[in-house]
XYZ file of C-alpha atoms in Angstrom:
289
model
C -72.831 -4.017 32.849
C -70.792 -0.871 33.497
C -67.548 -2.842 33.656
C -68.285 -4.526 30.308
C -68.802 -1.127 28.685
C -65.313 0.039 29.592
C -63.719 -3.254 28.551
C -65.502 -3.234 25.190
C -64.696 0.393 24.383
C -61.184 0.785 25.771
C -58.443 1.086 23.104
C -55.943 -1.741 22.804
C -53.094 0.786 22.800
C -52.793 4.494 23.551
C -51.666 6.846 20.764
C -47.988 7.603 21.209
C -46.578 11.095 21.119
C -45.498 12.641 17.857
C -41.870 13.210 16.997
C -40.079 15.165 19.710
C -40.924 18.860 19.784
C -37.662 19.512 21.604
C -34.372 20.145 19.862
C -31.918 17.584 21.183
C -28.466 18.942 22.009
C -25.862 16.204 21.856
C -22.855 18.443 22.500
C -22.784 17.936 26.246
C -19.392 17.598 27.981
C -20.394 14.212 29.388
C -19.781 10.616 28.518
C -21.571 7.452 29.525
C -19.809 5.522 32.265
C -21.422 2.144 32.984
C -21.423 1.103 36.633
C -21.279 -2.413 37.988
C -22.919 -3.189 41.314
C -21.704 -6.467 42.723
C -22.816 -9.667 41.028
C -26.490 -8.770 40.733
C -27.835 -9.564 37.258
C -31.042 -7.590 37.781
C -30.454 -4.276 39.598
C -33.061 -3.245 42.151
C -32.069 0.386 42.659
C -34.147 2.289 45.216
C -31.750 5.150 46.007
C -29.519 7.344 43.871
C -28.033 10.370 45.624
C -24.916 12.474 45.069
C -23.090 14.276 47.881
C -21.286 17.328 46.503
C -19.106 17.878 49.561
C -17.814 14.309 49.640
C -17.945 13.914 45.847
C -19.571 10.532 46.276
C -22.501 8.851 44.596
C -24.631 6.684 46.867
C -26.614 3.851 45.314
C -29.057 1.695 47.223
C -29.476 -1.646 45.473
C -31.955 -3.796 47.401
C -30.180 -4.689 50.679
C -26.798 -3.164 49.824
C -25.774 0.489 49.921
C -22.777 1.545 47.828
C -20.602 4.669 48.034
C -18.876 5.365 44.705
C -16.031 7.812 44.085
C -15.678 10.105 41.062
C -14.242 7.231 39.033
C -17.282 5.055 39.660
C -15.368 2.761 41.983
C -17.110 1.477 45.087
C -14.968 2.420 48.084
C -17.467 1.443 50.768
C -20.540 -0.766 51.087
C -23.087 -1.371 53.804
C -25.561 -4.197 54.285
C -28.956 -2.853 55.338
C -32.130 -4.508 56.645
C -34.457 -3.188 53.945
C -34.126 -1.078 50.777
C -32.787 2.465 51.214
C -34.897 5.419 50.048
C -32.910 8.457 51.223
C -29.576 9.351 52.782
C -28.189 12.424 54.541
C -24.864 13.486 55.992
C -26.166 15.814 58.697
C -23.972 18.556 60.226
C -20.922 17.331 58.277
C -20.850 14.120 60.304
C -18.512 11.326 59.319
C -21.307 8.809 58.883
C -24.614 9.086 57.044
C -28.155 8.622 58.223
C -30.018 6.265 55.917
C -33.785 5.986 55.557
C -35.018 2.446 54.892
C -38.522 1.668 53.686
C -39.295 -1.659 55.331
C -41.430 -3.120 52.530
C -41.332 -1.979 48.909
C -44.702 -3.545 48.090
C -47.806 -1.601 49.233
C -48.234 -1.961 52.973
C -49.122 -0.027 56.103
C -46.711 -2.016 58.238
C -44.362 0.123 60.325
C -41.067 -1.489 59.354
C -39.146 1.540 58.091
C -36.497 3.361 60.097
C -33.768 5.975 60.243
C -30.468 4.207 60.805
C -27.037 5.638 61.644
C -24.544 3.778 59.474
C -21.594 4.923 61.573
C -22.849 3.606 64.902
C -25.001 0.886 63.284
C -27.827 1.943 65.604
C -31.374 3.037 64.739
C -32.089 6.668 65.565
C -34.167 6.745 68.758
C -37.883 7.065 68.114
C -37.608 6.484 64.360
C -37.611 2.696 64.053
C -41.327 2.070 63.391
C -42.081 4.124 60.296
C -44.745 3.457 57.656
C -42.824 3.054 54.365
C -40.737 6.250 54.710
C -39.301 7.591 51.444
C -37.868 11.072 52.062
C -36.327 13.151 54.850
C -34.391 16.386 55.204
C -33.265 18.851 57.853
C -34.106 22.579 57.947
C -34.534 25.304 60.555
C -38.289 25.811 60.314
C -38.902 27.851 63.476
C -35.906 30.184 63.305
C -34.234 29.055 66.526
C -30.958 28.194 64.824
C -31.508 24.446 65.235
C -32.293 21.971 62.478
C -35.703 20.299 62.375
C -36.424 16.969 60.699
C -39.034 16.775 57.915
C -40.128 13.172 57.353
C -42.343 11.703 54.616
C -44.020 8.343 55.253
C -45.607 7.075 52.046
C -47.633 4.279 53.638
C -50.424 2.732 51.587
C -53.952 3.501 52.843
C -52.546 5.918 55.387
C -49.324 7.911 55.455
C -47.865 10.826 57.357
C -45.987 14.059 56.746
C -44.440 15.448 59.923
C -41.713 17.708 61.155
C -39.861 17.166 64.404
C -38.460 20.023 66.477
C -34.687 19.529 66.831
C -35.146 16.086 65.266
C -36.715 14.814 68.503
C -39.315 12.059 67.965
C -41.213 13.323 71.026
C -41.680 16.775 69.434
C -43.721 15.840 66.372
C -45.927 18.243 64.404
C -48.168 16.410 61.913
C -48.937 18.226 58.654
C -50.841 15.472 56.827
C -51.934 11.882 57.346
C -52.762 11.216 53.713
C -50.967 8.349 51.980
C -48.443 8.845 49.212
C -46.208 11.563 50.683
C -43.363 11.267 48.179
C -40.991 14.226 48.571
C -40.622 17.592 50.299
C -38.542 20.722 49.826
C -38.217 23.752 52.110
C -38.192 27.227 50.518
C -39.392 30.662 51.547
C -42.020 30.989 48.828
C -43.747 34.109 50.169
C -40.539 35.976 51.102
C -41.488 36.483 54.743
C -38.210 35.137 56.105
C -39.650 31.756 57.153
C -39.154 28.451 55.368
C -42.296 26.926 53.899
C -42.704 23.245 53.000
C -43.628 22.075 49.506
C -44.774 18.454 49.299
C -45.526 16.025 46.494
C -48.438 13.704 47.265
C -48.968 10.551 45.192
C -51.462 7.678 45.504
C -55.135 8.501 44.836
C -54.946 12.283 45.353
C -51.899 13.302 43.350
C -50.937 16.911 43.950
C -48.278 19.359 45.025
C -49.142 21.151 48.245
C -47.710 24.244 49.899
C -47.552 24.355 53.680
C -47.046 28.031 54.530
C -45.071 28.666 57.714
C -47.175 30.732 60.149
C -44.254 31.318 62.498
C -45.784 29.664 65.567
C -44.891 26.051 64.745
C -48.041 25.785 62.632
C -48.485 25.659 58.861
C -51.396 26.525 56.564
C -52.093 24.086 53.729
C -52.785 25.158 50.145
C -52.966 23.028 47.000
C -50.682 24.294 44.226
C -51.242 21.646 41.552
C -53.504 18.620 41.208
C -53.082 15.652 38.871
C -55.172 12.706 37.782
C -54.314 9.514 39.656
C -53.258 7.911 36.366
C -50.440 10.435 35.918
C -48.140 8.738 38.437
C -46.463 11.885 39.811
C -43.146 10.870 41.352
C -40.684 13.785 41.623
C -40.351 17.568 41.619
C -37.794 20.341 41.989
C -38.037 24.103 42.387
C -35.913 26.521 40.374
C -36.382 29.835 38.585
C -36.545 28.751 34.943
C -37.445 32.120 33.418
C -35.295 34.256 35.785
C -38.204 36.420 36.928
C -37.298 36.038 40.601
C -39.935 33.422 41.439
C -39.537 29.689 41.968
C -41.051 27.529 39.246
C -41.807 23.807 39.400
C -40.345 20.919 37.437
C -42.516 17.828 37.861
C -42.032 14.301 36.534
C -44.632 11.584 36.260
C -44.469 8.036 34.963
C -45.450 5.374 37.482
C -46.072 2.487 35.122
C -45.976 -0.433 37.531
C -49.283 -1.094 39.197
C -52.333 -1.683 37.026
C -51.558 -0.866 33.387
C -47.929 -1.230 32.420
C -48.195 0.156 28.890
C -46.632 3.221 27.283
C -48.638 6.347 28.093
C -48.377 9.603 26.110
C -49.120 11.732 29.168
C -46.081 10.499 31.106
C -43.088 12.813 31.018
C -41.478 15.971 32.352
C -43.375 19.223 32.813
C -42.444 22.758 33.816
C -44.992 24.917 35.633
C -44.236 28.646 35.795
C -44.980 30.797 38.834
C -46.981 33.975 38.161
C -45.434 35.689 41.189
C -48.327 34.807 43.487
C -47.413 31.121 43.800
C -50.015 30.171 41.229
C -48.531 27.712 38.744
C -49.432 27.049 35.111
C -48.022 24.390 32.796
C -45.670 26.006 30.294
C -43.576 23.188 28.899
C -44.184 19.503 28.175
C -41.600 18.128 25.732
C -42.930 15.377 23.507
C -40.362 12.799 24.459
C -41.219 9.428 25.932
C -39.667 8.452 29.253
């Protein structure tokens, strides 16, 4: 009975947004440069990352990883076991570390890994990961050595951890919720220690702050929470209004799983920081993604 009610009363389409409320500036010093990736008719891009030092654009297209120069020419390719989700050149090394997801489709299988493309060897202790999607290196405990922050998206269960000196045997688990999508490390409370900001997707969509306590432990605090239908998928921190505090840019638009129709609440939002790391939505341009 309850199911029939929703079916009978649900709209056939959602009302689209009105004409853009944002003035479009077309005088950018850029031009469109189409890229061709092999002979694939239907691209399956899972990674897009630019390295400023090397001036190279890395594109993961299903089981192939491309390195493109500034002219858009592929000067190196790698064949990988599963789709790439992140890539890092750590400590100015000559070869990148690539994070591969294992299975794109929802799964809790531990098939993801961190792989060294130079040695063609999996990084020890990181070859049975649950759909990993993001990793980065930062000195979290102030000992002058880089620590690994790793996000495993999973499906029903995930994991957000950091590893002292990047050692798999020195793991500190911050969360075992599914949907860990992305992390950044910033000193949000200006105490000299890097905190971790994480985007969680899946059922409990939110952005969470893990405040660094200075003893290898972190305190968790929810900064923003979204409805599960929003499809939060990316964020960045920057000071938009130049008041000295980091603000949040958040994008949402997962339109794949259960209802692949245009949704007026998908888009790009800016949340301003009031100086106490409380964030309020300030900007949502009425443009469809």
